[in-house]
Amino acid sequence: ATNYEAALMQAFKVADTSYQANYDSGYQTAYVFLTDGEQTEGSPEYVSLVSTRTAKNVKRAETFIVIGFGSGLQDDAKIKLKSMACTGKGIYQQVADRTSNGDGDVARADFELVQALSLFSQYFTTKNTLKKRDSVTYSEIYELSWDGVTSGMEITTASVPVYDKSDRTRWKFLGVVAIDVTVCDIEQQIVDKNPDIQNP
């Protein structure tokens, strides 16, 4: 069974819980909605759920990236999913089935799926360019091992967009520069700048 309504309501619940607990990045929220079939259960008015959500005064700006996967979606269902994406101020992308007509076709299908799943990154890149946002962002903390076996250090990746600003009225996105930073280095800098931070 496929229930769009239940999926959306659960996603909204998770987001609202994180907002209320201040357990979020403070930036815009992106919902990535992936389906390989038409809705068979729940309310058929799922687009109105997104409309109500976008009209609601939530803590963060939100957008919806909608991906239709495979041939299980009829044209009318695709149109409705596109409407969901547009209502949610996002993007819709259709991805073909993974066929077995040769390694090339399989690789192509896999590539298209990866591209679709990265749509949220393309969306934010374009939006940041239009808004002329030039800020550093940090990844979630992860462990980096030098040999893939031994326990590694805790790392975060700091990244910043690179723009061609020769036309001050219209920036052009060129790419991203990133560097790995150890958590212990960040902690040490915080202590150095705030020597009394650990005092009771």
Tab-separated table of C-alpha atoms in Angstrom:
chain	number	residue	atom	x	y	z
A	1	ALA	CA	0.000	0.000	0.000
A	2	THR	CA	1.119	3.574	-0.713
A	3	ASN	CA	-0.097	6.366	1.546
A	4	TYR	CA	1.159	9.849	0.664
A	5	GLU	CA	-0.914	11.474	3.399
A	6	ALA	CA	0.605	9.342	6.181
A	7	ALA	CA	4.128	9.948	4.866
A	8	LEU	CA	3.653	13.725	4.772
A	9	MET	CA	2.056	13.888	8.215
A	10	GLN	CA	4.904	11.843	9.708
A	11	ALA	CA	7.498	14.097	8.064
A	12	PHE	CA	5.773	17.215	9.417
A	13	LYS	CA	5.665	15.644	12.886
A	14	VAL	CA	9.410	14.911	12.830
A	15	ALA	CA	10.198	18.448	11.643
A	16	ASP	CA	7.959	20.118	14.231
A	17	THR	CA	9.464	18.002	17.021
A	18	SER	CA	12.979	19.086	16.036
A	19	TYR	CA	11.890	22.735	15.801
A	20	GLN	CA	10.328	22.656	19.271
A	21	ALA	CA	13.439	21.022	20.755
A	22	ASN	CA	15.753	23.446	18.898
A	23	TYR	CA	17.369	20.345	17.428
A	24	ASP	CA	17.843	21.687	13.921
A	25	SER	CA	20.440	23.617	11.938
A	26	GLY	CA	18.440	26.828	11.879
A	27	TYR	CA	18.390	26.846	8.093
A	28	GLN	CA	15.703	25.971	5.543
A	29	THR	CA	14.142	22.519	5.700
A	30	ALA	CA	13.941	20.332	2.582
A	31	TYR	CA	11.541	17.408	2.344
A	32	VAL	CA	12.626	14.802	-0.232
A	33	PHE	CA	9.476	12.900	-1.279
A	34	LEU	CA	10.257	9.742	-3.297
A	35	THR	CA	7.557	7.399	-4.621
A	36	ASP	CA	7.468	4.514	-7.097
A	37	GLY	CA	3.692	4.137	-7.135
A	38	GLU	CA	0.405	5.983	-7.009
A	39	GLN	CA	-1.402	6.564	-3.733
A	40	THR	CA	-3.671	3.659	-2.757
A	41	GLU	CA	-4.565	4.712	0.806
A	42	GLY	CA	-5.207	7.961	2.662
A	43	SER	CA	-6.710	11.239	1.545
A	44	PRO	CA	-6.431	12.036	-2.184
A	45	GLU	CA	-6.081	15.709	-1.217
A	46	TYR	CA	-2.427	15.390	-0.282
A	47	VAL	CA	-1.503	18.474	-2.322
A	48	SER	CA	-3.719	20.519	0.009
A	49	LEU	CA	-1.672	19.194	2.952
A	50	VAL	CA	1.411	20.774	1.432
A	51	SER	CA	-0.523	23.981	0.689
A	52	THR	CA	-1.684	24.182	4.308
A	53	ARG	CA	1.837	23.482	5.516
A	54	THR	CA	3.415	26.238	3.402
A	55	ALA	CA	0.763	28.699	4.587
A	56	LYS	CA	1.395	27.758	8.211
A	57	ASN	CA	3.719	29.961	10.220
A	58	VAL	CA	6.343	27.287	10.893
A	59	LYS	CA	9.689	28.097	12.481
A	60	ARG	CA	11.716	27.495	9.324
A	61	ALA	CA	11.235	28.058	5.605
A	62	GLU	CA	10.455	24.724	3.958
A	63	THR	CA	10.594	23.328	0.427
A	64	PHE	CA	9.569	20.048	-1.199
A	65	ILE	CA	11.712	18.018	-3.599
A	66	VAL	CA	9.420	15.415	-5.237
A	67	ILE	CA	10.780	12.441	-7.203
A	68	GLY	CA	8.606	10.019	-9.191
A	69	PHE	CA	10.426	6.738	-9.706
A	70	GLY	CA	9.712	4.146	-12.407
A	71	SER	CA	6.770	3.401	-14.670
A	72	GLY	CA	4.227	2.833	-11.895
A	73	LEU	CA	3.006	6.411	-12.116
A	74	GLN	CA	0.354	7.397	-14.649
A	75	ASP	CA	0.303	10.837	-16.261
A	76	ASP	CA	-2.433	12.185	-13.980
A	77	ALA	CA	-0.442	11.097	-10.903
A	78	LYS	CA	2.689	12.787	-12.268
A	79	ILE	CA	0.746	16.018	-12.804
A	80	LYS	CA	-0.456	15.905	-9.203
A	81	LEU	CA	3.070	15.273	-7.897
A	82	LYS	CA	4.321	18.220	-9.943
A	83	SER	CA	1.577	20.301	-8.350
A	84	MET	CA	2.782	19.161	-4.928
A	85	ALA	CA	6.322	20.284	-5.738
A	86	CYS	CA	5.184	23.664	-7.082
A	87	THR	CA	2.875	24.221	-4.106
A	88	GLY	CA	5.790	23.373	-1.810
A	89	LYS	CA	8.066	25.848	-3.630
A	90	GLY	CA	10.277	23.027	-4.827
A	91	ILE	CA	11.152	20.813	-7.806
A	92	TYR	CA	9.678	17.683	-9.409
A	93	GLN	CA	11.803	15.087	-11.212
A	94	GLN	CA	10.744	11.864	-12.941
A	95	VAL	CA	13.268	8.986	-13.013
A	96	ALA	CA	13.007	6.032	-15.413
A	97	ASP	CA	12.959	2.400	-14.360
A	98	ARG	CA	16.241	0.542	-13.919
A	99	THR	CA	16.160	-1.757	-16.969
A	100	SER	CA	18.288	-4.769	-17.848
A	101	ASN	CA	18.989	-3.883	-21.480
A	102	GLY	CA	22.701	-3.683	-20.867
A	103	ASP	CA	25.161	-2.225	-18.391
A	104	GLY	CA	24.907	1.184	-20.069
A	105	ASP	CA	21.158	1.431	-19.441
A	106	VAL	CA	21.555	0.305	-15.831
A	107	ALA	CA	24.345	2.831	-15.225
A	108	ARG	CA	22.257	5.568	-16.837
A	109	ALA	CA	19.264	4.816	-14.629
A	110	ASP	CA	21.470	4.802	-11.532
A	111	PHE	CA	23.018	8.116	-12.573
A	112	GLU	CA	19.599	9.712	-13.106
A	113	LEU	CA	18.469	8.564	-9.668
A	114	VAL	CA	21.568	10.019	-7.999
A	115	GLN	CA	21.010	13.285	-9.874
A	116	ALA	CA	17.387	13.408	-8.750
A	117	LEU	CA	18.319	12.746	-5.120
A	118	SER	CA	20.764	15.670	-5.265
A	119	LEU	CA	18.099	18.100	-6.527
A	120	PHE	CA	17.825	19.729	-3.110
A	121	SER	CA	21.504	20.692	-3.339
A	122	GLN	CA	20.991	22.197	-6.810
A	123	TYR	CA	17.921	24.028	-5.565
A	124	PHE	CA	19.703	25.632	-2.631
A	125	THR	CA	22.749	26.452	-4.747
A	126	THR	CA	20.565	28.330	-7.235
A	127	LYS	CA	18.610	30.071	-4.490
A	128	ASN	CA	21.767	31.136	-2.649
A	129	THR	CA	23.194	32.515	-5.903
A	130	LEU	CA	20.071	34.579	-6.603
A	131	LYS	CA	19.979	35.795	-2.987
A	132	LYS	CA	23.747	36.469	-3.060
A	133	ARG	CA	24.384	34.416	0.046
A	134	ASP	CA	28.057	33.915	0.801
A	135	SER	CA	28.354	31.943	4.027
A	136	VAL	CA	30.217	28.960	5.439
A	137	THR	CA	28.240	25.808	6.201
A	138	TYR	CA	29.284	22.806	8.285
A	139	SER	CA	28.423	19.144	7.836
A	140	GLU	CA	27.241	16.791	10.534
A	141	ILE	CA	30.121	15.457	12.640
A	142	TYR	CA	31.507	12.136	11.406
A	143	GLU	CA	34.494	9.885	12.077
A	144	LEU	CA	37.356	9.831	9.586
A	145	SER	CA	39.765	6.889	9.728
A	146	TRP	CA	43.056	6.981	7.869
A	147	ASP	CA	42.872	3.269	6.944
A	148	GLY	CA	39.153	2.552	7.136
A	149	VAL	CA	39.695	0.119	10.004
A	150	THR	CA	40.978	1.944	13.049
A	151	SER	CA	38.779	4.380	14.912
A	152	GLY	CA	39.101	7.855	13.435
A	153	MET	CA	38.949	11.417	14.673
A	154	GLU	CA	35.696	13.340	14.798
A	155	ILE	CA	35.551	15.634	11.772
A	156	THR	CA	33.265	18.246	10.284
A	157	THR	CA	33.543	19.577	6.735
A	158	ALA	CA	33.372	23.344	6.321
A	159	SER	CA	32.336	24.483	2.838
A	160	VAL	CA	31.748	27.801	1.127
A	161	PRO	CA	30.377	28.590	-2.353
A	162	VAL	CA	32.610	30.245	-4.944
A	163	TYR	CA	31.021	32.832	-7.235
A	164	ASP	CA	32.016	34.907	-10.229
A	165	LYS	CA	31.115	38.370	-8.914
A	166	SER	CA	32.329	40.356	-11.925
A	167	ASP	CA	28.693	41.298	-12.553
A	168	ARG	CA	27.596	42.630	-9.166
A	169	THR	CA	23.926	42.421	-10.137
A	170	ARG	CA	24.034	38.735	-11.093
A	171	TRP	CA	26.455	36.344	-9.424
A	172	LYS	CA	27.452	33.142	-11.212
A	173	PHE	CA	28.010	29.985	-9.200
A	174	LEU	CA	31.368	28.343	-10.009
A	175	GLY	CA	31.750	25.616	-7.411
A	176	VAL	CA	32.494	24.867	-3.768
A	177	VAL	CA	35.647	24.998	-1.669
A	178	ALA	CA	35.712	22.705	1.361
A	179	ILE	CA	38.092	21.677	4.107
A	180	ASP	CA	37.918	19.067	6.874
A	181	VAL	CA	38.231	20.399	10.417
A	182	THR	CA	38.696	18.247	13.509
A	183	VAL	CA	36.240	18.750	16.337
A	184	CYS	CA	39.087	18.954	18.849
A	185	ASP	CA	40.551	21.934	16.940
A	186	ILE	CA	37.198	23.720	17.083
A	187	GLU	CA	36.852	22.970	20.789
A	188	GLN	CA	40.359	24.263	21.430
A	189	GLN	CA	39.648	27.526	19.596
A	190	ILE	CA	36.489	28.004	21.648
A	191	VAL	CA	38.431	27.479	24.890
A	192	ASP	CA	41.267	29.785	23.759
A	193	LYS	CA	38.813	32.593	22.999
A	194	ASN	CA	36.723	31.937	26.123
A	195	PRO	CA	39.167	30.832	28.852
A	196	ASP	CA	36.495	30.933	31.544
A	197	ILE	CA	34.035	28.766	29.657
A	198	GLN	CA	34.807	25.661	31.713
A	199	ASN	CA	34.761	27.406	35.098
A	200	PRO	CA	31.769	26.551	37.307
